[in-house]
Short mmCIF file of C-alpha atoms and ligand atoms in Angstrom, two decimals:
data_model
loop_
_atom_site.label_atom_id
_atom_site.label_comp_id
_atom_site.label_asym_id
_atom_site.label_seq_id
_atom_site.Cartn_x
_atom_site.Cartn_y
_atom_site.Cartn_z
CA MET A 1 -12.37 8.91 -13.78
CA ASN A 2 -13.53 6.92 -17.22
CA GLU A 3 -10.72 5.81 -18.31
CA GLU A 4 -9.71 2.18 -17.40
CA ILE A 5 -6.21 1.34 -16.29
CA ARG A 6 -4.86 -2.27 -16.48
CA ILE A 7 -1.92 -2.98 -14.72
CA LEU A 8 0.36 -6.40 -15.20
CA ALA A 9 1.91 -6.83 -11.71
CA ILE A 10 4.94 -9.30 -10.94
CA GLU A 11 5.93 -10.50 -7.51
CA SER A 12 8.98 -12.70 -6.65
CA SER A 13 10.79 -11.15 -3.71
CA CYS A 14 10.65 -14.65 -1.47
CA ASP A 15 9.36 -18.06 -2.52
CA GLU A 16 6.33 -17.19 -4.69
CA THR A 17 6.36 -16.77 -7.99
CA ALA A 18 3.60 -14.51 -9.20
CA ALA A 19 1.91 -12.53 -11.59
CA ALA A 20 -1.61 -10.88 -11.78
CA VAL A 21 -3.70 -8.21 -14.01
CA VAL A 22 -5.49 -5.77 -11.99
CA LEU A 23 -8.17 -3.44 -13.37
CA ASN A 24 -8.49 0.37 -11.86
CA GLY A 25 -6.58 -0.98 -8.97
CA ARG A 26 -9.09 -2.93 -7.19
CA GLU A 27 -10.38 -5.46 -9.73
CA VAL A 28 -8.21 -8.64 -9.89
CA LEU A 29 -8.75 -9.95 -13.46
CA SER A 30 -6.11 -12.74 -12.54
CA ASN A 31 -4.08 -13.39 -10.01
CA ILE A 32 -1.53 -16.73 -10.86
CA ILE A 33 0.90 -17.91 -7.59
CA PHE A 34 3.48 -20.62 -8.23
CA SER A 35 4.35 -21.33 -4.69
CA GLN A 36 7.87 -22.86 -4.20
CA ILE A 37 7.21 -24.32 -0.42
CA GLU A 38 7.05 -28.09 -1.38
CA LEU A 39 11.01 -27.21 -2.77
CA HIS A 40 12.14 -25.69 0.16
CA LYS A 41 10.38 -27.81 2.65
CA LEU A 42 13.50 -30.23 2.50
CA TYR A 43 15.80 -27.66 3.81
CA GLY A 44 13.34 -26.07 6.72
CA GLY A 45 13.28 -22.95 5.09
CA VAL A 46 13.89 -20.57 1.85
CA VAL A 47 17.23 -21.30 0.28
CA PRO A 48 17.95 -18.08 -1.92
CA GLU A 49 20.01 -19.71 -4.61
CA ILE A 50 17.13 -22.44 -5.18
CA ALA A 51 14.48 -19.91 -4.92
CA SER A 52 16.15 -17.77 -7.72
CA ARG A 53 16.53 -20.67 -10.32
CA LYS A 54 13.10 -21.87 -9.77
CA HIS A 55 11.64 -18.01 -10.21
CA ILE A 56 13.94 -17.94 -13.72
CA GLU A 57 11.94 -21.45 -14.49
CA LYS A 58 8.48 -20.21 -13.69
CA ILE A 59 8.40 -16.43 -14.30
CA ASN A 60 7.45 -16.41 -18.04
CA GLN A 61 5.15 -19.13 -17.79
CA VAL A 62 3.24 -17.65 -14.74
CA ILE A 63 3.00 -14.24 -16.49
CA GLU A 64 1.73 -15.59 -19.72
CA GLU A 65 -1.00 -17.53 -17.62
CA ALA A 66 -1.66 -14.12 -15.62
CA LEU A 67 -2.54 -12.60 -19.02
CA ALA A 68 -4.43 -15.78 -20.61
CA ALA A 69 -6.69 -15.78 -17.29
CA ALA A 70 -7.59 -12.28 -17.71
CA HIS A 71 -8.38 -12.72 -21.23
CA MET A 72 -5.93 -9.68 -22.43
CA PRO A 73 -2.94 -9.59 -24.67
CA LEU A 74 0.21 -7.78 -23.13
CA GLN A 75 -0.25 -4.80 -25.50
CA GLU A 76 -3.51 -3.79 -23.50
CA MET A 77 -1.61 -3.07 -20.54
CA ASP A 78 -0.94 0.45 -19.50
CA ALA A 79 1.94 -0.50 -17.13
CA VAL A 80 4.02 -3.25 -15.84
CA ALA A 81 4.65 -3.48 -11.99
CA VAL A 82 7.41 -5.38 -9.90
CA THR A 83 8.24 -5.79 -6.52
CA TYR A 84 11.99 -4.31 -6.40
CA GLY A 85 12.55 -4.75 -2.75
CA PRO A 86 12.85 -5.67 0.04
CA GLY A 87 13.09 -9.04 -0.33
CA LEU A 88 15.88 -11.78 -1.31
CA VAL A 89 18.29 -9.87 -4.03
CA GLY A 90 18.27 -13.26 -6.45
CA PRO A 91 14.70 -13.47 -6.46
CA LEU A 92 14.17 -9.99 -6.61
CA LEU A 93 16.33 -9.49 -9.70
CA VAL A 94 14.23 -12.26 -11.64
CA GLY A 95 10.97 -10.20 -11.34
CA VAL A 96 12.67 -7.01 -12.30
CA SER A 97 14.53 -8.07 -15.02
CA ALA A 98 11.34 -9.69 -16.56
CA ALA A 99 9.41 -6.62 -16.13
CA LYS A 100 12.35 -4.59 -17.21
CA ALA A 101 12.39 -6.85 -20.74
CA ILE A 102 8.86 -6.56 -21.09
CA CYS A 103 8.75 -2.76 -20.99
CA PHE A 104 11.92 -2.50 -23.14
CA ALA A 105 10.62 -4.38 -25.96
CA THR A 106 6.86 -2.94 -25.88
CA GLY A 107 7.55 0.76 -24.71
CA ILE A 108 4.95 0.04 -21.81
CA PRO A 109 5.64 1.98 -18.31
CA LEU A 110 7.47 0.38 -15.66
CA ILE A 111 6.58 0.83 -11.99
CA GLY A 112 8.77 -0.62 -9.07
CA VAL A 113 6.85 -1.50 -5.90
CA HIS A 114 7.78 -1.61 -2.60
CA HIS A 115 6.78 -5.20 -1.35
CA ILE A 116 5.36 -3.83 2.09
CA GLU A 117 3.23 -1.39 0.44
CA GLY A 118 1.88 -4.22 -1.54
CA HIS A 119 0.95 -6.24 1.35
CA ILE A 120 -0.82 -2.84 2.65
CA ASN A 121 -2.47 -2.38 -0.46
CA ALA A 122 -4.14 -5.90 -0.42
CA ASN A 123 -6.61 -4.41 1.67
CA TYR A 124 -7.89 -2.20 -1.08
CA ILE A 125 -8.81 -5.35 -3.34
CA GLU A 126 -12.02 -6.73 -1.50
CA ASN A 127 -12.73 -3.57 0.67
CA ARG A 128 -14.02 -1.10 -2.03
CA ASP A 129 -14.85 1.49 0.68
CA LEU A 130 -11.45 1.58 2.53
CA GLU A 131 -9.69 4.51 1.81
CA PRO A 132 -6.78 6.28 3.72
CA PRO A 133 -6.13 7.33 6.49
CA PHE A 134 -6.09 4.31 8.60
CA VAL A 135 -3.24 2.24 10.57
CA ALA A 136 -1.90 -1.17 9.37
CA LEU A 137 -0.18 -3.64 11.03
CA VAL A 138 2.21 -5.73 8.55
CA VAL A 139 2.93 -9.15 10.02
CA SER A 140 4.94 -11.16 7.40
CA GLY A 141 7.98 -13.91 7.58
CA GLY A 142 10.50 -10.81 7.21
CA HIS A 143 8.39 -7.92 8.61
CA THR A 144 6.57 -6.74 11.61
CA HIS A 145 5.69 -2.86 10.92
CA LEU A 146 2.78 -0.84 12.42
CA VAL A 147 2.02 2.07 9.71
CA LEU A 148 0.21 4.98 9.67
CA VAL A 149 -1.35 5.04 6.10
CA LYS A 150 -1.90 8.69 5.75
CA ASP A 151 -2.82 8.71 2.09
CA TYR A 152 -2.08 6.58 -1.14
CA GLY A 153 1.53 6.02 -1.23
CA ILE A 154 2.36 7.91 1.96
CA TYR A 155 3.37 6.11 5.13
CA GLU A 156 4.88 6.59 8.36
CA ILE A 157 6.05 3.55 10.46
CA ILE A 158 5.49 4.04 14.15
CA GLY A 159 6.37 0.64 15.33
CA ARG A 160 8.56 -2.26 14.35
CA THR A 161 10.21 -5.32 15.79
CA ARG A 162 13.30 -5.07 17.38
CA ASP A 163 14.60 -8.79 16.68
CA ASP A 164 12.43 -11.42 15.00
CA ALA A 165 9.38 -10.72 12.90
CA ALA A 166 6.22 -12.50 13.73
CA GLY A 167 5.97 -14.96 11.12
CA GLU A 168 9.64 -15.76 11.58
CA ALA A 169 8.90 -16.45 15.45
CA PHE A 170 6.10 -19.03 14.12
CA ASP A 171 8.53 -20.53 11.99
CA LYS A 172 11.17 -21.10 14.62
CA VAL A 173 8.84 -22.52 17.24
CA ALA A 174 7.01 -24.83 14.60
CA ARG A 175 10.59 -26.00 14.02
CA ALA A 176 11.23 -26.79 17.62
CA ILE A 177 8.23 -28.57 18.25
CA GLY A 178 8.90 -30.84 14.73
CA LEU A 179 6.16 -29.19 12.51
CA GLY A 180 8.32 -28.20 9.64
CA TYR A 181 8.49 -25.41 7.20
CA PRO A 182 6.02 -22.99 6.96
CA GLY A 183 5.34 -23.07 10.55
CA GLY A 184 2.69 -20.46 10.50
CA PRO A 185 -0.28 -22.62 8.85
CA LYS A 186 0.87 -25.38 10.63
CA ILE A 187 0.80 -23.67 14.16
CA ASP A 188 -2.76 -22.27 13.11
CA ARG A 189 -4.12 -25.47 12.83
CA LEU A 190 -2.48 -27.57 15.74
CA SER A 191 -3.35 -24.47 18.04
CA LYS A 192 -7.11 -25.57 17.71
CA GLU A 193 -6.47 -28.77 19.64
CA GLY A 194 -4.52 -26.85 22.51
CA ASN A 195 -5.39 -24.77 25.35
CA PRO A 196 -3.80 -21.10 25.04
CA GLU A 197 -3.93 -20.77 28.72
CA ALA A 198 -1.99 -23.99 29.63
CA ILE A 199 1.71 -22.53 29.33
CA HIS A 200 2.12 -18.74 30.38
CA PHE A 201 5.07 -17.17 27.88
CA PRO A 202 5.84 -13.77 28.24
CA ARG A 203 4.40 -10.69 26.32
CA ALA A 204 7.59 -8.65 25.69
CA ARG A 205 7.11 -4.91 25.85
CA VAL A 206 9.93 -2.62 24.61
CA ALA A 207 10.96 0.13 26.99
CA GLU A 208 10.05 3.88 25.97
CA ALA A 209 8.72 2.57 22.60
CA ALA A 210 5.02 1.35 23.08
CA TYR A 211 4.42 0.26 19.54
CA ASP A 212 7.50 -1.53 19.14
CA PHE A 213 7.54 -5.52 19.28
CA SER A 214 10.22 -8.03 20.41
CA PHE A 215 9.54 -11.77 19.81
CA SER A 216 13.17 -13.18 20.51
CA GLY A 217 12.54 -13.53 24.30
CA LEU A 218 9.32 -15.21 23.73
CA LYS A 219 10.93 -17.73 21.22
CA SER A 220 13.59 -18.65 23.64
CA SER A 221 11.09 -18.87 26.52
CA VAL A 222 9.06 -21.49 24.21
CA LEU A 223 12.54 -23.51 23.65
CA ASN A 224 13.55 -23.57 27.43
CA TYR A 225 9.96 -24.93 28.16
CA ILE A 226 10.62 -27.75 25.73
CA ASN A 227 14.15 -28.42 27.30
CA GLY A 228 12.84 -28.45 30.59
CA CYS A 229 10.16 -30.92 29.77
CA GLU A 230 12.81 -33.14 28.07
CA ARG A 231 15.08 -32.70 31.24
CA LYS A 232 12.42 -33.62 33.60
CA GLY A 233 11.09 -36.85 31.22
CA GLU A 234 7.78 -35.10 30.79
CA PRO A 235 5.92 -35.19 27.58
CA VAL A 236 5.51 -32.12 25.41
CA ASN A 237 1.84 -31.34 24.61
CA ARG A 238 2.63 -29.93 21.09
CA ALA A 239 -0.80 -28.10 20.81
CA ASP A 240 -0.74 -26.63 24.02
CA VAL A 241 2.50 -24.98 23.38
CA ALA A 242 1.37 -24.04 19.66
CA ALA A 243 -2.09 -22.62 21.37
CA SER A 244 -0.09 -20.86 24.40
CA PHE A 245 2.65 -19.60 21.98
CA GLN A 246 0.21 -18.20 19.37
CA LYS A 247 -1.87 -16.35 22.06
CA ALA A 248 1.43 -14.59 23.42
CA VAL A 249 2.04 -13.18 19.79
CA ILE A 250 -1.58 -12.42 19.39
CA ASP A 251 -1.85 -10.33 22.74
CA VAL A 252 1.06 -8.26 22.04
CA LEU A 253 0.12 -7.39 18.49
CA VAL A 254 -3.70 -6.73 19.41
CA GLU A 255 -2.63 -4.64 22.16
CA HIS A 256 0.03 -2.33 21.03
CA ALA A 257 -1.68 -2.18 17.31
CA LEU A 258 -5.26 -1.08 18.85
CA ASP A 259 -3.40 1.34 21.39
CA ALA A 260 -1.55 2.82 18.33
CA VAL A 261 -4.85 3.17 16.74
CA GLU A 262 -6.49 4.88 19.45
CA ALA A 263 -3.32 7.31 20.45
CA TYR A 264 -3.23 8.29 16.90
CA GLY A 265 -6.95 9.27 16.64
CA PHE A 266 -7.85 6.84 13.88
CA ASP A 267 -10.95 5.00 13.79
CA ARG A 268 -10.03 2.14 10.84
CA PHE A 269 -7.53 -0.57 11.13
CA ALA A 270 -6.21 -3.14 8.71
CA ILE A 271 -4.05 -6.14 9.02
CA ALA A 272 -1.74 -7.35 6.22
CA GLY A 273 1.12 -9.93 5.59
CA GLY A 274 1.35 -13.76 5.66
CA VAL A 275 0.70 -13.80 9.58
CA ALA A 276 -2.56 -11.84 8.69
CA SER A 277 -4.05 -15.12 7.54
CA ASN A 278 -3.91 -16.64 10.96
CA SER A 279 -7.56 -17.57 11.86
CA SER A 280 -7.28 -16.86 15.58
CA LEU A 281 -5.24 -13.52 15.03
CA ARG A 282 -8.03 -12.38 12.66
CA SER A 283 -10.83 -13.29 15.36
CA ALA A 284 -8.88 -11.50 18.09
CA PHE A 285 -8.80 -8.36 16.08
CA ASP A 286 -12.21 -8.77 15.31
CA SER A 287 -13.67 -8.96 18.87
CA ALA A 288 -11.20 -6.37 19.91
CA CYS A 289 -11.92 -3.63 17.23
CA ARG A 290 -15.49 -4.21 18.19
CA GLU A 291 -14.85 -3.35 21.67
CA ARG A 292 -13.00 -0.54 20.74
CA ASN A 293 -15.30 1.05 18.02
CA ILE A 294 -12.69 0.51 15.29
CA THR A 295 -13.49 -0.77 12.08
CA PHE A 296 -11.63 -3.80 11.29
CA TYR A 297 -10.34 -4.65 7.43
CA HIS A 298 -8.37 -7.82 6.61
CA PRO A 299 -7.49 -9.10 2.95
CA SER A 300 -8.93 -12.85 2.07
CA PRO A 301 -6.00 -15.26 3.28
CA VAL A 302 -4.75 -15.48 -0.61
CA TYR A 303 -4.07 -11.72 -0.64
CA CYS A 304 -2.26 -11.76 3.00
CA THR A 305 0.31 -14.11 1.73
CA ASP A 306 3.03 -13.24 -1.27
CA ASN A 307 0.78 -12.32 -4.61
CA ALA A 308 1.14 -10.07 -7.48
CA ALA A 309 -2.27 -8.57 -7.37
CA MET A 310 -1.61 -6.37 -4.12
CA ILE A 311 1.50 -5.17 -6.23
CA GLY A 312 -0.96 -4.39 -8.92
CA THR A 313 -3.01 -2.45 -6.66
CA ALA A 314 -0.02 -0.33 -5.11
CA ALA A 315 1.33 0.33 -8.68
CA TYR A 316 -2.21 1.67 -9.62
CA TYR A 317 -2.16 4.68 -7.03
CA GLU A 318 1.64 5.34 -8.02
CA TYR A 319 0.43 5.25 -11.48
CA LEU A 320 -2.45 8.09 -10.77
CA GLN A 321 0.41 10.16 -9.43
CA GLY A 322 2.47 9.96 -12.35
CA LYS A 323 5.13 7.96 -10.72
CA ARG A 324 7.20 5.64 -13.10
CA SER A 325 10.64 3.89 -13.01
CA GLY A 326 13.17 3.93 -15.32
CA LEU A 327 14.78 1.15 -17.18
CA ASP A 328 17.69 1.22 -14.61
CA LEU A 329 15.35 0.09 -12.03
CA ASN A 330 17.54 -2.26 -9.78
CA ALA A 331 16.44 -4.90 -6.71
CA VAL A 332 16.88 -3.30 -3.60
CA PRO A 333 16.92 -5.90 -0.91
CA ASN A 334 16.83 -3.49 2.23
CA LEU A 335 14.32 -1.12 0.44
CA LYS A 336 12.97 1.16 3.19
CA LEU A 337 9.12 1.83 2.93
CA GLY A 338 8.62 5.15 1.74
CA GLU A 339 11.85 5.75 -0.24
CA ARG A 340 11.57 5.52 -4.10
O1 KG4 B 1 3.86 -12.09 3.71
P1 KG4 B 1 4.52 -13.70 3.54
O2 KG4 B 1 3.60 -14.63 2.49
O3 KG4 B 1 5.87 -13.61 2.88
C1 KG4 B 1 6.78 -12.57 3.48
O4 KG4 B 1 6.46 -11.37 2.78
O5 KG4 B 1 7.37 -12.49 4.32
O6 KG4 B 1 4.58 -14.29 4.71
C2 KG4 B 1 5.21 -15.44 4.97
C3 KG4 B 1 5.04 -15.86 6.81
C4 KG4 B 1 5.78 -17.30 7.03
O7 KG4 B 1 6.19 -16.85 8.18
C5 KG4 B 1 4.63 -17.91 7.33
O8 KG4 B 1 4.72 -18.92 8.40
C6 KG4 B 1 3.47 -16.86 8.07
O9 KG4 B 1 3.71 -15.81 7.23
N1 KG4 B 1 2.09 -17.31 7.67
C7 KG4 B 1 1.64 -17.61 9.08
C8 KG4 B 1 0.16 -18.00 8.66
N2 KG4 B 1 0.49 -18.25 7.00
C9 KG4 B 1 1.52 -18.22 6.82
N3 KG4 B 1 1.51 -17.37 10.26
C10 KG4 B 1 0.83 -17.77 11.08
N4 KG4 B 1 -0.64 -18.33 10.88
C11 KG4 B 1 -0.98 -18.64 9.55
N5 KG4 B 1 -2.10 -19.19 9.09
ZN1 ZN B 2 5.43 -10.85 1.85
#
């Protein structure tokens, strides 16, 4: 195909206001992210109402910066892509409304994108050789999904968390040991000073669902351990707790995900989502994949956490398949993967 397709993508499902310009699906011409983390830190987590207000304040500026950094006027865009779910309804509505307004004013086609599909598609940006089919593990603040990527835009979820998402567990444990929000990167850093074998935390299995996950028992076990130390007047070694907790999460993710890759007869595996930027998780998957002769793919950390480039990549494959959204597109906070 000789035609060049340029997509302006917008992401505002949680606490990042982001816009990007993506050429032919895999070439990122600009990727602007305004993170609201500093704002929400005060409250120990994302406050939806504050996030919505900040998105409104920032969205036009972020879109203009994305076009300017790509050296392209809006008129040269072939489509405008936007995350319309899942996520927080107020924040989603800001991105969806901005995208619809641009499309209404210019006549440029609109493409609504599933946020998790975006995370998975982030793998295409830097891995030019990666094509479906493969297995993807999506580990973010809101989701823990094991997904068969059968073709572009065709997914089957084969495992999911029964309770907390992996990122949620990181954030809750970080709060318990006084690290603050967001916990993932802080646990990642502190773990390097701790012993992952120091404390044995449970590795949960879900009966008769080999590829499902459960992290709430692990979180309780960490809290019990900390309370136990306090009762006995013993000091809590926070680095050991962080490293041992992190190891328990990673062990379960690696075992379940790679067992699924083999059981379903795949030889390629990709990780996605904010937790996929965890350095120990990346090296654990790297060595386990080598042992099992599975090719391992992962996005750079900036494409693991929320960004709009991944939304532009996902939208490109939808665009090629002729999929377009109407100007009646709405935010769908609990949108299921595969639904349109
Ligand atoms: O994908 P993401 O940016 O937003 C959602 O779609 O949820 O993921 C955010 C989650 C948070 O829970 C954060 O603590 C976690 O990803 N996270 C990490 C790391 N960086 C971000 N978890 C573990 N290690 C990290 N380095
Ligand atoms: Zn996300």
